[in-house]
Amino acid sequence: MKVSKKTQKKTRIKLIETAVDLMIQNGYEKTSMRQIARTAKVGDATIYNYFPSKEKIVWAYILHRQECAVAKIAAIPNFETYGLQEQIHTYFETILEGYLPDREFLTVAFKITQQSFVTHSEDSAPINQVFITQIRHFLESAIQREEIPKQPIDSMLPHLILNVYMVIVMYWMK
């Protein structure tokens, strides 16, 4: 039986949300893939079609939160008229608001992702790309509006802002 892309996306999000809830309740180590699958009402083997490990679910959670933040700011009326500082501030705030319901899980997620950041660059790359693409868009818009001049380090600037964002998240978690 062929499963539609829409159904696959819903199942993927349900698995992520279920995993986060269980990891908050039971802890990361005490939560099993089988438990996640059964609580999400999918087959024990089906979960592996979406995620090969709990760690991959954590990475997917962070990517999902980034994508939700991008969608949420895209829906803000007249967002493109905001100044650069206000756009970046709103973006950061929107991401953090998305984490708020799962704030205690964020510490676990951060620990897991930071431990494997170097060895799992294929997992962090899509997350970083969503963030950097959004920041690059803000910068390009600000240059077009002549709010700021063309930046001599425009390829590095989004990465520097990503580092600032990471510091803000670390501070926010405390």
mmCIF file of C-alpha atoms in Angstrom:
data_model
loop_
_atom_site.group_PDB
_atom_site.id
_atom_site.type_symbol
_atom_site.label_atom_id
_atom_site.label_comp_id
_atom_site.label_asym_id
_atom_site.label_seq_id
_atom_site.Cartn_x
_atom_site.Cartn_y
_atom_site.Cartn_z
ATOM 1 C CA MET A 1 0.000 0.000 0.000
ATOM 2 C CA LYS A 2 1.372 3.375 -1.069
ATOM 3 C CA VAL A 3 1.326 6.085 1.623
ATOM 4 C CA SER A 4 0.866 9.684 0.459
ATOM 5 C CA LYS A 5 3.504 12.354 1.137
ATOM 6 C CA LYS A 6 0.974 14.199 3.302
ATOM 7 C CA THR A 7 0.366 11.092 5.425
ATOM 8 C CA GLN A 8 4.119 10.475 5.680
ATOM 9 C CA LYS A 9 4.660 14.042 6.884
ATOM 10 C CA LYS A 10 1.883 13.709 9.489
ATOM 11 C CA THR A 11 3.324 10.412 10.714
ATOM 12 C CA ARG A 12 6.817 11.895 10.889
ATOM 13 C CA ILE A 13 5.599 14.850 12.971
ATOM 14 C CA LYS A 14 3.523 12.559 15.196
ATOM 15 C CA LEU A 15 6.606 10.407 15.838
ATOM 16 C CA ILE A 16 8.701 13.468 16.681
ATOM 17 C CA GLU A 17 6.079 14.892 19.039
ATOM 18 C CA THR A 18 5.489 11.521 20.697
ATOM 19 C CA ALA A 19 9.217 10.979 21.161
ATOM 20 C CA VAL A 20 9.665 14.409 22.725
ATOM 21 C CA ASP A 21 6.760 13.842 25.112
ATOM 22 C CA LEU A 22 8.098 10.432 26.161
ATOM 23 C CA MET A 23 11.648 11.717 26.551
ATOM 24 C CA ILE A 24 10.387 14.540 28.767
ATOM 25 C CA GLN A 25 8.414 12.044 30.898
ATOM 26 C CA ASN A 26 10.893 9.173 31.038
ATOM 27 C CA GLY A 27 14.235 10.640 30.025
ATOM 28 C CA TYR A 28 16.139 10.093 26.818
ATOM 29 C CA GLU A 29 17.872 6.886 27.898
ATOM 30 C CA LYS A 30 14.703 5.228 29.225
ATOM 31 C CA THR A 31 12.662 5.933 26.096
ATOM 32 C CA SER A 32 12.812 3.206 23.460
ATOM 33 C CA MET A 33 12.051 3.295 19.775
ATOM 34 C CA ARG A 34 9.421 0.585 20.357
ATOM 35 C CA GLN A 35 7.746 2.697 23.034
ATOM 36 C CA ILE A 36 7.697 5.717 20.710
ATOM 37 C CA ALA A 37 6.201 3.656 17.874
ATOM 38 C CA ARG A 38 3.499 2.090 20.030
ATOM 39 C CA THR A 39 2.534 5.363 21.692
ATOM 40 C CA ALA A 40 2.325 7.019 18.253
ATOM 41 C CA LYS A 41 0.258 4.030 17.079
ATOM 42 C CA VAL A 42 2.587 2.947 14.297
ATOM 43 C CA GLY A 43 4.167 -0.448 13.803
ATOM 44 C CA ASP A 44 7.354 -1.264 15.696
ATOM 45 C CA ALA A 45 9.229 -1.573 12.395
ATOM 46 C CA THR A 46 7.509 1.416 10.750
ATOM 47 C CA ILE A 47 9.309 3.933 12.964
ATOM 48 C CA TYR A 48 12.594 2.818 11.388
ATOM 49 C CA ASN A 49 11.288 3.864 7.960
ATOM 50 C CA TYR A 50 11.280 7.412 9.340
ATOM 51 C CA PHE A 51 14.114 7.424 11.873
ATOM 52 C CA PRO A 52 16.909 4.879 12.318
ATOM 53 C CA SER A 53 17.581 6.017 15.908
ATOM 54 C CA LYS A 54 16.400 8.248 18.750
ATOM 55 C CA GLU A 55 19.263 10.619 17.981
ATOM 56 C CA LYS A 56 17.884 11.125 14.460
ATOM 57 C CA ILE A 57 14.505 12.012 15.999
ATOM 58 C CA VAL A 58 16.196 14.705 18.088
ATOM 59 C CA TRP A 59 17.834 16.178 14.976
ATOM 60 C CA ALA A 60 14.470 16.022 13.163
ATOM 61 C CA TYR A 61 12.839 17.831 16.094
ATOM 62 C CA ILE A 62 15.251 20.749 15.801
ATOM 63 C CA LEU A 63 14.824 20.929 12.022
ATOM 64 C CA HIS A 64 11.028 20.816 12.435
ATOM 65 C CA ARG A 65 11.143 23.718 14.911
ATOM 66 C CA GLN A 66 13.274 25.752 12.476
ATOM 67 C CA GLU A 67 10.879 25.071 9.605
ATOM 68 C CA CYS A 68 7.870 25.982 11.775
ATOM 69 C CA ALA A 69 9.522 29.284 12.720
ATOM 70 C CA VAL A 70 10.195 30.130 9.055
ATOM 71 C CA ALA A 71 6.566 29.353 8.174
ATOM 72 C CA LYS A 72 5.282 31.401 11.095
ATOM 73 C CA ILE A 73 7.265 34.535 10.206
ATOM 74 C CA ALA A 74 6.291 34.138 6.540
ATOM 75 C CA ALA A 75 2.660 34.434 7.675
ATOM 76 C CA ILE A 76 3.244 37.733 9.514
ATOM 77 C CA PRO A 77 1.524 40.497 7.541
ATOM 78 C CA ASN A 78 3.993 43.029 6.100
ATOM 79 C CA PHE A 79 6.981 41.247 7.639
ATOM 80 C CA GLU A 80 9.102 42.328 4.670
ATOM 81 C CA THR A 81 8.657 45.955 5.771
ATOM 82 C CA TYR A 82 10.296 45.290 9.151
ATOM 83 C CA GLY A 83 13.834 46.567 9.601
ATOM 84 C CA LEU A 84 16.730 44.101 9.662
ATOM 85 C CA GLN A 85 17.107 44.198 13.434
ATOM 86 C CA GLU A 86 13.385 43.637 13.942
ATOM 87 C CA GLN A 87 13.326 40.759 11.419
ATOM 88 C CA ILE A 88 16.203 38.970 13.120
ATOM 89 C CA HIS A 89 14.754 39.628 16.567
ATOM 90 C CA THR A 90 11.339 38.311 15.481
ATOM 91 C CA TYR A 91 12.942 35.241 13.914
ATOM 92 C CA PHE A 92 14.915 34.401 17.060
ATOM 93 C CA GLU A 93 11.876 35.027 19.243
ATOM 94 C CA THR A 94 9.689 32.838 17.024
ATOM 95 C CA ILE A 95 12.164 29.953 17.188
ATOM 96 C CA LEU A 96 12.368 30.210 20.985
ATOM 97 C CA GLU A 97 8.562 30.385 21.269
ATOM 98 C CA GLY A 98 8.418 27.126 19.307
ATOM 99 C CA TYR A 99 10.722 25.494 21.836
ATOM 100 C CA LEU A 100 8.815 26.846 24.835
ATOM 101 C CA PRO A 101 6.332 23.947 25.250
ATOM 102 C CA ASP A 102 9.270 21.506 25.226
ATOM 103 C CA ARG A 103 11.786 23.692 27.013
ATOM 104 C CA GLU A 104 12.977 20.947 29.369
ATOM 105 C CA PHE A 105 13.578 18.717 26.345
ATOM 106 C CA LEU A 106 15.717 21.352 24.683
ATOM 107 C CA THR A 107 18.485 20.752 27.216
ATOM 108 C CA VAL A 108 18.507 17.057 26.278
ATOM 109 C CA ALA A 109 18.376 17.867 22.569
ATOM 110 C CA PHE A 110 21.179 20.377 22.871
ATOM 111 C CA LYS A 111 23.373 17.921 24.778
ATOM 112 C CA ILE A 112 22.801 15.143 22.242
ATOM 113 C CA THR A 113 23.346 17.343 19.203
ATOM 114 C CA GLN A 114 26.421 19.066 20.603
ATOM 115 C CA GLN A 115 28.022 15.731 21.487
ATOM 116 C CA SER A 116 27.583 14.504 17.939
ATOM 117 C CA PHE A 117 27.883 17.790 16.032
ATOM 118 C CA VAL A 118 31.209 16.924 14.408
ATOM 119 C CA THR A 119 30.331 13.316 13.605
ATOM 120 C CA HIS A 120 26.804 14.120 12.406
ATOM 121 C CA SER A 121 27.314 17.071 10.105
ATOM 122 C CA GLU A 122 24.809 15.517 7.678
ATOM 123 C CA ASP A 123 22.175 15.958 10.424
ATOM 124 C CA SER A 124 23.109 19.520 11.343
ATOM 125 C CA ALA A 125 23.553 20.735 7.758
ATOM 126 C CA PRO A 126 19.816 20.968 6.908
ATOM 127 C CA ILE A 127 19.125 22.802 10.180
ATOM 128 C CA ASN A 128 21.952 25.252 9.597
ATOM 129 C CA GLN A 129 20.879 25.697 5.979
ATOM 130 C CA VAL A 130 17.317 26.676 6.935
ATOM 131 C CA PHE A 131 18.681 29.200 9.431
ATOM 132 C CA ILE A 132 21.393 30.629 7.178
ATOM 133 C CA THR A 133 19.040 30.890 4.190
ATOM 134 C CA GLN A 134 16.592 32.884 6.293
ATOM 135 C CA ILE A 135 19.295 35.222 7.641
ATOM 136 C CA ARG A 136 20.760 35.669 4.163
ATOM 137 C CA HIS A 137 17.287 36.639 2.922
ATOM 138 C CA PHE A 138 16.972 39.243 5.711
ATOM 139 C CA LEU A 139 20.386 40.691 4.851
ATOM 140 C CA GLU A 140 19.709 40.813 1.115
ATOM 141 C CA SER A 141 16.376 42.541 1.730
ATOM 142 C CA ALA A 142 18.040 45.094 4.015
ATOM 143 C CA ILE A 143 20.648 45.812 1.323
ATOM 144 C CA GLN A 144 17.931 46.220 -1.335
ATOM 145 C CA ARG A 145 16.030 48.628 0.957
ATOM 146 C CA GLU A 146 19.356 50.447 1.453
ATOM 147 C CA GLU A 147 19.014 49.934 5.192
ATOM 148 C CA ILE A 148 22.569 48.599 5.258
ATOM 149 C CA PRO A 149 25.382 48.724 2.682
ATOM 150 C CA LYS A 150 26.540 45.636 0.803
ATOM 151 C CA GLN A 151 28.488 43.559 3.269
ATOM 152 C CA PRO A 152 32.100 42.686 2.444
ATOM 153 C CA ILE A 153 31.807 39.438 4.385
ATOM 154 C CA ASP A 154 28.286 38.523 3.235
ATOM 155 C CA SER A 155 29.098 34.824 2.941
ATOM 156 C CA MET A 156 30.387 34.746 6.536
ATOM 157 C CA LEU A 157 27.855 37.045 8.162
ATOM 158 C CA PRO A 158 24.964 34.527 8.295
ATOM 159 C CA HIS A 159 27.315 31.998 9.933
ATOM 160 C CA LEU A 160 28.354 34.571 12.520
ATOM 161 C CA ILE A 161 24.688 35.297 13.251
ATOM 162 C CA LEU A 162 24.127 31.529 13.621
ATOM 163 C CA ASN A 163 26.836 31.515 16.292
ATOM 164 C CA VAL A 164 25.154 34.432 18.071
ATOM 165 C CA TYR A 165 21.854 32.548 17.908
ATOM 166 C CA MET A 166 23.467 29.467 19.506
ATOM 167 C CA VAL A 167 24.751 31.600 22.388
ATOM 168 C CA ILE A 168 21.270 33.090 22.840
ATOM 169 C CA VAL A 169 19.720 29.605 22.965
ATOM 170 C CA MET A 170 22.289 28.463 25.531
ATOM 171 C CA TYR A 171 21.554 31.529 27.670
ATOM 172 C CA TRP A 172 17.790 31.053 27.231
ATOM 173 C CA MET A 173 18.001 27.432 28.402
ATOM 174 C CA LYS A 174 19.601 28.566 31.656
#
